[in-house]
CSV table of C-alpha atoms in Angstrom, one decimal:
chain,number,residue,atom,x,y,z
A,168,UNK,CA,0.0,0.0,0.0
A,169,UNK,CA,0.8,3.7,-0.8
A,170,UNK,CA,-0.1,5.7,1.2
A,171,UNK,CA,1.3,9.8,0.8
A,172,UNK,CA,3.0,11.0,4.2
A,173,UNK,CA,4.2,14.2,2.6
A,174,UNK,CA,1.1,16.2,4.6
A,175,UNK,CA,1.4,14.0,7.7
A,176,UNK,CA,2.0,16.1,10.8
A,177,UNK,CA,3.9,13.7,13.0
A,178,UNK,CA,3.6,14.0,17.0
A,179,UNK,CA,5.6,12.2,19.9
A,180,UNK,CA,4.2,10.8,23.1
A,181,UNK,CA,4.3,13.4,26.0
A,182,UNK,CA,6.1,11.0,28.1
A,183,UNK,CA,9.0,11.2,25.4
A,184,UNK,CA,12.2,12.5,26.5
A,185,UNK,CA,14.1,15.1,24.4
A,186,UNK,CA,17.1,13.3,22.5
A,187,UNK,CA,15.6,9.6,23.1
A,188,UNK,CA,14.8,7.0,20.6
A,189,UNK,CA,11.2,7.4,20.4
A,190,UNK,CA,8.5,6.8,17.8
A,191,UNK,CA,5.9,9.6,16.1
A,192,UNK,CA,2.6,8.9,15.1
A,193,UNK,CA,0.6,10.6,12.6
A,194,UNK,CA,-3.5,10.5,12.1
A,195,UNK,CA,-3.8,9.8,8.1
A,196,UNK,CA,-6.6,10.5,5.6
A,197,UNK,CA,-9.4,7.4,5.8
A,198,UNK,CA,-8.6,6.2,9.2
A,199,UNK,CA,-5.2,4.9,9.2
A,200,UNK,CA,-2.7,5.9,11.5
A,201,UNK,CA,1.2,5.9,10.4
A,202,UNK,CA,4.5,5.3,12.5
A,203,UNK,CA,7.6,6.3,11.9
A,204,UNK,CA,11.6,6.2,14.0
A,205,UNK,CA,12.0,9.5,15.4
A,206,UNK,CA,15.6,9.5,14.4
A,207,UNK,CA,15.1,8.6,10.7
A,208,UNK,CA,12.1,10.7,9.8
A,209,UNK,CA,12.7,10.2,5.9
A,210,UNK,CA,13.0,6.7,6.6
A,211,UNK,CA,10.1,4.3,6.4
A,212,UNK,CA,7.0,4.2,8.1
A,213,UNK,CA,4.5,1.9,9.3
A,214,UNK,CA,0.9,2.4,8.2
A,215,UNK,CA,-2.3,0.9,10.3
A,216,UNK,CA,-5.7,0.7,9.7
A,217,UNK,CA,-8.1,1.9,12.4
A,218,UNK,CA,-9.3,-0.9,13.7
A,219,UNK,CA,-5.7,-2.1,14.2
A,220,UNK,CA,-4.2,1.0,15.8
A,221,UNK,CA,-7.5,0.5,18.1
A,222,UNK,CA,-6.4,-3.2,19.0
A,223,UNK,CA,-2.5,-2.1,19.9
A,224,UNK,CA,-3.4,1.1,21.4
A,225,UNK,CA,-5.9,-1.1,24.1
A,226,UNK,CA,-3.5,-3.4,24.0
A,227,UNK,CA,-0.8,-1.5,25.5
A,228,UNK,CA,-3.0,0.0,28.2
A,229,UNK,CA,-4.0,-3.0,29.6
A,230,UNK,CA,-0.2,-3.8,29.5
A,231,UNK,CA,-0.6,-6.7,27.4
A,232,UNK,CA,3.4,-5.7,26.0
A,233,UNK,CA,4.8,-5.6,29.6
A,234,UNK,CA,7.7,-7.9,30.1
């Protein structure tokens, strides 16, 4: 899938600290949500549906990624 990222406004968590390795998320046209490395911002990105962002966002709040 193709998705254009060129109008993307990209955002980091609030916990994130300045100078970490972090992620940024960005809210895309028809519900999909990309994610990108902080540190390589022309680099790649990872595009999700809704429904799948929804999943791994709850998923992560109930701590279902805690080691």
């Amino acid at each position: 899938m193709i998705v254009d990222l060129s109008g993307a406004r990209w955002f980091k968590s609030s916990r994130s600290v300045s100078g970490g390795d972090c992620v940024e998320v960005a809210h895309l046209n028809g519900g999909k949500v990309g994610v990108r490395d902080s540190k390589n911002p022309a680099g790649p990105a990872l595009i999700f549906g809704s429904a799948e962002w929804d999943v791994f966002t709850d998923r992560l709040a109930e701590g279902g990624f805690d080691r």
